[in-house]
Coordinates of N, CA and C in Angstrom, one line a residue:
X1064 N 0.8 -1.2 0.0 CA 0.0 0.0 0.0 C 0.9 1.3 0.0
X1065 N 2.2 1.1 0.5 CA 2.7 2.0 0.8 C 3.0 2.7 -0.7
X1066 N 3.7 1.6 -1.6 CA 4.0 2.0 -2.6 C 2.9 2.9 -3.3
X1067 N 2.2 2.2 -3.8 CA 0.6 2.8 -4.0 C 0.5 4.1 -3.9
X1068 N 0.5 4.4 -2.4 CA 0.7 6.0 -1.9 C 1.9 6.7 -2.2
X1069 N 2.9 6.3 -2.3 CA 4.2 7.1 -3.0 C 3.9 7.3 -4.6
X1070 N 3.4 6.5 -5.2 CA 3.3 6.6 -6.6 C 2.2 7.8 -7.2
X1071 N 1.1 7.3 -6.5 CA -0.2 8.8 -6.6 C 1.1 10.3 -6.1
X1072 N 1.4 10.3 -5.2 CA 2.2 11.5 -4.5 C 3.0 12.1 -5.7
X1073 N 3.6 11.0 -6.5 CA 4.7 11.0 -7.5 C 3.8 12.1 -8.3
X1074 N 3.0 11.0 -8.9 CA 1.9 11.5 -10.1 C 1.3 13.1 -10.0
X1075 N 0.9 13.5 -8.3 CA 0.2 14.5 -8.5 C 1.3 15.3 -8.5
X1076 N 2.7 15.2 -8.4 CA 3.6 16.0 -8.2 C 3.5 16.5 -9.3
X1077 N 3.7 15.4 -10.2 CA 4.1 16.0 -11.9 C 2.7 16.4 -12.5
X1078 N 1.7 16.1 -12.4 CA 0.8 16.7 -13.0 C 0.4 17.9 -12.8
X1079 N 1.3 18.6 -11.1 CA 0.7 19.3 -11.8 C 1.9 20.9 -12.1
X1080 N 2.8 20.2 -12.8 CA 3.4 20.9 -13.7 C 3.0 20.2 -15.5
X1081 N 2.6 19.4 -15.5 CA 2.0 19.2 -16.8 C 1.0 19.7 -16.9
X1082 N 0.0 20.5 -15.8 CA -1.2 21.2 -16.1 C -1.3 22.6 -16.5
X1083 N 0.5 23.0 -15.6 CA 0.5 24.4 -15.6 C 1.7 25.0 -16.7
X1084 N 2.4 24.1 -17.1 CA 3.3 24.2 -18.6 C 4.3 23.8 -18.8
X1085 N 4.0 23.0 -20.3 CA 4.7 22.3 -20.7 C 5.0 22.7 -22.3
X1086 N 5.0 23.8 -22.4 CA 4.5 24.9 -23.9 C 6.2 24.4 -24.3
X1087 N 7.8 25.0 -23.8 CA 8.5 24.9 -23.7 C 9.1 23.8 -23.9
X1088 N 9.2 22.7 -23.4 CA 10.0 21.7 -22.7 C 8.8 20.6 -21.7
X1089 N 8.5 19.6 -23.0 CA 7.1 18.5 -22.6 C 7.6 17.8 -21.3
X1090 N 9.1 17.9 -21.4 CA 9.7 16.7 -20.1 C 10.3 17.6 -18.9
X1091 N 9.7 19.0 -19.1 CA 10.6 19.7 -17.9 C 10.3 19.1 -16.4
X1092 N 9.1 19.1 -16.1 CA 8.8 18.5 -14.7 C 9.1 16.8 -14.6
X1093 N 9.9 16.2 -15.7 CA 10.2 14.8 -15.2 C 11.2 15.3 -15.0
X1094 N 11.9 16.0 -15.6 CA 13.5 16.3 -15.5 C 14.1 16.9 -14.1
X1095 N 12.6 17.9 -13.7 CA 13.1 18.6 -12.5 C 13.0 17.6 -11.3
X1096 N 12.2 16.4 -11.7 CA 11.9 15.4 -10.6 C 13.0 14.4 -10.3
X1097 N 13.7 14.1 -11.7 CA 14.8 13.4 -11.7 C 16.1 14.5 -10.5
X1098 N 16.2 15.3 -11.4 CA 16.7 16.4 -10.6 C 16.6 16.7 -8.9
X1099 N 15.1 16.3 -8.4 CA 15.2 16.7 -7.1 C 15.2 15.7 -6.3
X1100 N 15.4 14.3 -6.7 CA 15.6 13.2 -6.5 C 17.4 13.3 -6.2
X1101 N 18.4 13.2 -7.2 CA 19.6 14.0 -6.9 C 20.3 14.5 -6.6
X1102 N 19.5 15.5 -6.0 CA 19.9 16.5 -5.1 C 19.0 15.9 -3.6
X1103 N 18.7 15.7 -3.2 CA 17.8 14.9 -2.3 C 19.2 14.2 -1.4
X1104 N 20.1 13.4 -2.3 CA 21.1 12.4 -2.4 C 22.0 12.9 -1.9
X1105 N 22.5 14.7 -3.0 CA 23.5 15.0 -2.8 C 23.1 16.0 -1.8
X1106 N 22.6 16.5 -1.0 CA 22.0 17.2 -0.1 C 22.3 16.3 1.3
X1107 N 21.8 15.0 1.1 CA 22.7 13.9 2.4 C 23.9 13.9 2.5
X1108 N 24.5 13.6 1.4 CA 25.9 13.2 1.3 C 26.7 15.1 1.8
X1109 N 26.2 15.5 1.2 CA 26.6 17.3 2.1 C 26.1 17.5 2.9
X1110 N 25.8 17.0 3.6 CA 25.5 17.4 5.4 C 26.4 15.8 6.1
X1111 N 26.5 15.0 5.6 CA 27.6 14.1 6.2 C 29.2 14.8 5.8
X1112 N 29.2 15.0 4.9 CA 30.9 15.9 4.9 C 30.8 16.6 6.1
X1113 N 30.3 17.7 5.8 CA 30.0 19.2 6.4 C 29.9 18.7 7.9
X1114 N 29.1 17.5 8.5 CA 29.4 17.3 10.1 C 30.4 16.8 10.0
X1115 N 31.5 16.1 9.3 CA 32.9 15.9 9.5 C 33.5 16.9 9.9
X1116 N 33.5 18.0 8.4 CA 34.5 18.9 8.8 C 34.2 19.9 9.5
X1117 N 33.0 20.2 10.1 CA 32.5 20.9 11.3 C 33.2 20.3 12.6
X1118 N 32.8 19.0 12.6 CA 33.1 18.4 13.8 C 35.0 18.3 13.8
X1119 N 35.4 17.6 13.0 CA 36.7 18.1 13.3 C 37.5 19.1 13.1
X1120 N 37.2 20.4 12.4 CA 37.6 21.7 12.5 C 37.2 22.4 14.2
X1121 N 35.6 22.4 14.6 CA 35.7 23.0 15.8 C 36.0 22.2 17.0
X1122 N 35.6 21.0 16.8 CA 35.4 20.3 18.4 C 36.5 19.4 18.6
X1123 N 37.6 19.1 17.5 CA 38.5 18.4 17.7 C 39.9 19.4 17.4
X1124 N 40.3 20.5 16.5 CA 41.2 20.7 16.2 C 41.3 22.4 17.3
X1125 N 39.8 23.0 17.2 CA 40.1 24.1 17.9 C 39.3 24.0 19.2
X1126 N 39.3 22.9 20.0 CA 38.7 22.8 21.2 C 37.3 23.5 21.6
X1127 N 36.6 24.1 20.5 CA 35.4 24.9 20.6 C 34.3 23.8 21.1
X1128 N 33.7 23.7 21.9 CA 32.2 23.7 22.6 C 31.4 24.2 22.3
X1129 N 31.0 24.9 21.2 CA 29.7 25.5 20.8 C 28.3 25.1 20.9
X1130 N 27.6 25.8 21.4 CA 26.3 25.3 21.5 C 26.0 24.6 20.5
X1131 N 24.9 23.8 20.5 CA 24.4 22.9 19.2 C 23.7 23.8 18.0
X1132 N 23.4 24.7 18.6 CA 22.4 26.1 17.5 C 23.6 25.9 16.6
X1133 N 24.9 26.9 17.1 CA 26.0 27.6 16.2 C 26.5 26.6 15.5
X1134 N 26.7 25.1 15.8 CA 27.2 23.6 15.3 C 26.6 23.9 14.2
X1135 N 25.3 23.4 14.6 CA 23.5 23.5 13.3 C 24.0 24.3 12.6
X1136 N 24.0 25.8 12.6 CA 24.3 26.7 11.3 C 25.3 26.5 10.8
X1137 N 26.4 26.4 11.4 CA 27.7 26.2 10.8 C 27.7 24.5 9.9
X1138 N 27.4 24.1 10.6 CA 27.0 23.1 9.6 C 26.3 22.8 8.1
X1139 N 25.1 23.1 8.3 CA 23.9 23.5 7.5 C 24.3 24.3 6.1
X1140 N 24.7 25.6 6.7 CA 25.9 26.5 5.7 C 26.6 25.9 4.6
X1141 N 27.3 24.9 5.2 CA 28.6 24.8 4.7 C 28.3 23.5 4.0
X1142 N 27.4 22.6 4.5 CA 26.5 21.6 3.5 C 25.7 22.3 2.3
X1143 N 25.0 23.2 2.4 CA 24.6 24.5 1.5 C 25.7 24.7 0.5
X1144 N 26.9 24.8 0.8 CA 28.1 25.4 -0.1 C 28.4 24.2 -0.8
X1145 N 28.3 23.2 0.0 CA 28.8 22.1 -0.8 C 28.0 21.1 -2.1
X1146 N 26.6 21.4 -1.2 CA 25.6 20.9 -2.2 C 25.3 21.8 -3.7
X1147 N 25.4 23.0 -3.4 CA 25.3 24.4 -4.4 C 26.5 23.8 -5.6
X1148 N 27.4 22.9 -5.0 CA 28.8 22.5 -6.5 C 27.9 21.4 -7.1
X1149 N 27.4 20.8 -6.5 CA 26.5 19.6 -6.7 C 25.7 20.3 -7.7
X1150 N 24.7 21.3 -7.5 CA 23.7 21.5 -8.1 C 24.3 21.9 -9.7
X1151 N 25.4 22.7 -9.0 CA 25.8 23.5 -10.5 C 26.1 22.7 -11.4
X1152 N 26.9 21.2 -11.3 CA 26.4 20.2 -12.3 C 25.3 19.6 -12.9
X1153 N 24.4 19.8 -12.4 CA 22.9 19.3 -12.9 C 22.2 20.6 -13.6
X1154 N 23.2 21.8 -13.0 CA 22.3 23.1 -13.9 C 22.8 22.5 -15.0
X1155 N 24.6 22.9 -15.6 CA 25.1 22.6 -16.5 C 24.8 21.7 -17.2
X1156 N 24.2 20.5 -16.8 CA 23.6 19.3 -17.4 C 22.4 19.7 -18.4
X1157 N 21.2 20.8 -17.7 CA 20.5 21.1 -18.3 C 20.5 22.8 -18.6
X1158 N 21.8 23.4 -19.2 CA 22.0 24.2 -19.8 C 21.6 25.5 -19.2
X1159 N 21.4 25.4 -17.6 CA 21.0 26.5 -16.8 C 19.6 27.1 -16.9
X1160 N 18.9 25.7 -17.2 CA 17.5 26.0 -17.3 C 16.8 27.0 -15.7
X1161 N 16.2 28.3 -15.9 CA 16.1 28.8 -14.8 C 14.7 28.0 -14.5
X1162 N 13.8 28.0 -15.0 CA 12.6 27.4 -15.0 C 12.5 25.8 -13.9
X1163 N 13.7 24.9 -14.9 CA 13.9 24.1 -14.0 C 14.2 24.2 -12.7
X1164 N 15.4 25.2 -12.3 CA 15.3 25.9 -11.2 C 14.3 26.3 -10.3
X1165 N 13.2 26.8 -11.0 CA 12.1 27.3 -10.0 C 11.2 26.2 -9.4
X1166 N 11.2 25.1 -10.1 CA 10.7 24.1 -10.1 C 11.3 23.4 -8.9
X1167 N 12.1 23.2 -8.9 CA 12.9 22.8 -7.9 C 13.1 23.2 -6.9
X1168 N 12.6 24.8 -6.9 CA 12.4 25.3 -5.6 C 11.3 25.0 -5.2
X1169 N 10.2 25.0 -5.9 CA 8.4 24.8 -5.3 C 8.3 23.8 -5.0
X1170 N 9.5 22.7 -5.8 CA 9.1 21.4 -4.8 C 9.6 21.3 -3.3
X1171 N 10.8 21.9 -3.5 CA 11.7 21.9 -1.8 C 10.6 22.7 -0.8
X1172 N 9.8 23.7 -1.6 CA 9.0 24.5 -0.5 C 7.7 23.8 -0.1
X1173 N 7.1 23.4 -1.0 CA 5.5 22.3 -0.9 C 6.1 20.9 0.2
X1174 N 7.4 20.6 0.1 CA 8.0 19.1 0.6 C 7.8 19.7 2.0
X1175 N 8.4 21.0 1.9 CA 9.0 21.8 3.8 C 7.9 21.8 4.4
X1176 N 7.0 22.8 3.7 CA 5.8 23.1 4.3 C 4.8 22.1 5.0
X1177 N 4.8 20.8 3.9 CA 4.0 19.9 4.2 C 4.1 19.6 5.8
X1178 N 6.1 18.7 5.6 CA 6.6 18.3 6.7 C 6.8 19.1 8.0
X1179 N 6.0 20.6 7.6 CA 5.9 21.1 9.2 C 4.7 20.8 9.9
X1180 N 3.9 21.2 8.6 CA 2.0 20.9 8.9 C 2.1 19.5 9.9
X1181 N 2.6 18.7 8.9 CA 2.5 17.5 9.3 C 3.3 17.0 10.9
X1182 N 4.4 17.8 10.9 CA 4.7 17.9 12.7 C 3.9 18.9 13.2
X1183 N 3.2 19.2 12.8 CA 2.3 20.4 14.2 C 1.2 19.2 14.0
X1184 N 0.5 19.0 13.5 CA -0.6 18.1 13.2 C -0.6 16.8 13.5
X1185 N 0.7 16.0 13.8 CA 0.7 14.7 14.4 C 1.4 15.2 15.8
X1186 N 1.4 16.4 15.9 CA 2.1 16.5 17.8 C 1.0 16.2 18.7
X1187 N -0.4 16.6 18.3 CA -1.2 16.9 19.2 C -1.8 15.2 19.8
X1188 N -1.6 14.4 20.7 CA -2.4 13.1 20.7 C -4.0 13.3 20.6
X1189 N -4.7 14.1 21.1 CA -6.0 14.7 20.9 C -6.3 15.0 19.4
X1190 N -5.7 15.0 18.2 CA -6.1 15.3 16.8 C -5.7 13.6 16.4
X1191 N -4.5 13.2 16.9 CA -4.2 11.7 16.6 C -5.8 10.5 17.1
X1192 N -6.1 10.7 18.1 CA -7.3 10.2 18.4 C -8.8 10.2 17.4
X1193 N -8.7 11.6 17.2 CA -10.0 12.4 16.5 C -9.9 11.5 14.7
X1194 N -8.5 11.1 14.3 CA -8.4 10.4 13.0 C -8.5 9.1 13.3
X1195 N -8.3 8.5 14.6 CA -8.9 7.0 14.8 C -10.2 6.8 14.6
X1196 N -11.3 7.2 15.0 CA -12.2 7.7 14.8 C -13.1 7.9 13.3
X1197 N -12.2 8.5 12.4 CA -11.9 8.2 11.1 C -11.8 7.6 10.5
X1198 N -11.3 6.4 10.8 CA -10.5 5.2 10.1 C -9.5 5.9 9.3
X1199 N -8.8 6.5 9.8 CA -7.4 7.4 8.8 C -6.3 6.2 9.9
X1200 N -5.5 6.0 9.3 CA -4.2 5.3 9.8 C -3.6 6.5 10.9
X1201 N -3.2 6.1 12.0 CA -2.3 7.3 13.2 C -1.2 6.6 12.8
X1202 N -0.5 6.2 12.3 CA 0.9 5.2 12.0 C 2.0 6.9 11.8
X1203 N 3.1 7.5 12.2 CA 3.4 9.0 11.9 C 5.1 8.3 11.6
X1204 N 5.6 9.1 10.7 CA 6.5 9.3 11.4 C 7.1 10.0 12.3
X1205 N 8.5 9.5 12.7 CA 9.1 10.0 14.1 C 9.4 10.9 13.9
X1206 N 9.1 12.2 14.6 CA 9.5 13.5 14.7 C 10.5 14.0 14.5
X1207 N 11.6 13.2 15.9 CA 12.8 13.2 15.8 C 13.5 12.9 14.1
X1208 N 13.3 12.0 14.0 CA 13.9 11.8 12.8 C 13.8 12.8 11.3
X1209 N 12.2 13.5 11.5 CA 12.1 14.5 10.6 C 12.9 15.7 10.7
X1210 N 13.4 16.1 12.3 CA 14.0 17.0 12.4 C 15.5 17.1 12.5
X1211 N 16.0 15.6 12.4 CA 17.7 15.5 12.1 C 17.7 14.9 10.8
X1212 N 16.7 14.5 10.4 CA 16.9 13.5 8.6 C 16.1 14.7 8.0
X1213 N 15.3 14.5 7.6 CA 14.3 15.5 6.1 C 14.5 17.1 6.4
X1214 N 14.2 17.4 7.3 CA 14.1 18.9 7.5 C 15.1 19.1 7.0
X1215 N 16.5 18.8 7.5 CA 17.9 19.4 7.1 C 18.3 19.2 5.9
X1216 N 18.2 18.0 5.6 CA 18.0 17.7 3.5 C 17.2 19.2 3.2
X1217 N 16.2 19.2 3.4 CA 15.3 20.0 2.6 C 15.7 21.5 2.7
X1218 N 16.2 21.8 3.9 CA 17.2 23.2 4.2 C 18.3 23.4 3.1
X1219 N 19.1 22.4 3.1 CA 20.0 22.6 2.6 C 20.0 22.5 1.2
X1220 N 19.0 21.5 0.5 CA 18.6 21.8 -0.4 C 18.2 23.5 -1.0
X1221 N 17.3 23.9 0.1 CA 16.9 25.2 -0.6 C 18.2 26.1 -0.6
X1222 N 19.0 25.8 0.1 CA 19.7 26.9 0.3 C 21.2 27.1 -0.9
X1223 N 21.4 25.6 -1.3 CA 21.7 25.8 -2.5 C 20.7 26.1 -3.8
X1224 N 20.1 26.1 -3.5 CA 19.0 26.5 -4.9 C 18.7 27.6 -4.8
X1225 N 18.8 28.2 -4.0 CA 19.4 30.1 -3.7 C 20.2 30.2 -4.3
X1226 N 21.6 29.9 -4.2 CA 22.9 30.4 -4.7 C 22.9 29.9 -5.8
X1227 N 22.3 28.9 -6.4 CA 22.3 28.4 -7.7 C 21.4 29.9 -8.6
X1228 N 19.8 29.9 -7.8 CA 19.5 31.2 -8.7 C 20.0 32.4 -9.0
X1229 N 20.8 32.7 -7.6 CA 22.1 33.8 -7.6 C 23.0 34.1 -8.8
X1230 N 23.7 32.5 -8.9 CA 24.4 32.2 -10.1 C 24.0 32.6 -11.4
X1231 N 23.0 31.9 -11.5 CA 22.4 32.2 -12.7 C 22.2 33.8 -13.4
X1232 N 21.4 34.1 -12.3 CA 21.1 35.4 -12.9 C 22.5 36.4 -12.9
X1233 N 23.2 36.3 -12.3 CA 25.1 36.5 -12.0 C 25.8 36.6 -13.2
X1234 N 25.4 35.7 -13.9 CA 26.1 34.6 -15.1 C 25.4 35.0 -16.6
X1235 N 23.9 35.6 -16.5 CA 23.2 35.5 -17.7 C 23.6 36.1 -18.6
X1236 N 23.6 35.8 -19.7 CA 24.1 37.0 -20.6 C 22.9 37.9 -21.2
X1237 N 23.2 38.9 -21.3 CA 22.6 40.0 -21.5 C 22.3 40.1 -23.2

């Protein structure tokens, strides 16, 4: 079942950039999906460097104790920098398509948003109850896990897709 529900999710994703245009480029929203699937990846893989060389730049080499906030940003940041090289090959792949770009932003923003809704909305056990009641499944995932796994993907995601649109427009030719 589960798949089932991943695949609709897939489908309404893309349809509904096939509803809103495809005048351009008929495969831009598979492309952007392939795309944010890749960066998804490389958005992990840059936030495991980045706690390396956070962790052994401040807490091993310069004896720093920083609070976990200043770690988090300095971290986060610097995964941002690193994913942003990431991205700039997949611009170049697709010739600095800005459009694809934006696309890739509204997905990172609709994915964020959702997964906040969705932690304010599964916090309360009194709304969890009210869907039993329902016959809606209470099965959630773990919070914790949204807030050291997905959220930080999805941050750092956006935050190269910043500097990426930066680039671009930096870069365009006139």
């Amino acid at each position: 079942m589960a798949i089932i529900n991943i695949i609709v999710i897939i489908i309404l994703f893309l349809l509904t950039g096939f509803l809103s245009g495809k005048n351009k480029d008929k495969l831009l929203f598979i492309k952007a999906f392939i795309s944010a699937i890749f960066m998804i990846i490389t958005s992990f893989v840059s936030i495991v460097i980045s706690c390396i060389i956070t962790y052994y730049l401040l807490a091993h080499l310069m004896h720093d104790g920083n609070s976990i906030f200043i770690l988090g940003v300095v971290t986060l940041l610097l995964a941002g920098i690193i994913n942003y090289h990431f991205i700039k090959l997949i611009i170049r792949l697709s010739y600095y398509n800005e459009m694809l770009i934006m696309i890739l932003e509204y997905y990172i923003q609709w994915t964020t948003i959702f997964f906040t809704l969705y932690q304010f909305f599964t916090s309360s056990s009194e709304t969890l109850e009210k869907l039993k009641h329902l016959q809606i499944s209470t099965n959630t995932l773990d919070i914790s896990f949204m807030n050291i796994i997905i959220l930080p993907i999805l941050l750092v995601s956006w935050i190269s897709i910043a500097m990426t649109k930066i680039f671009i427009k930096d870069h365009k030719e006139n």
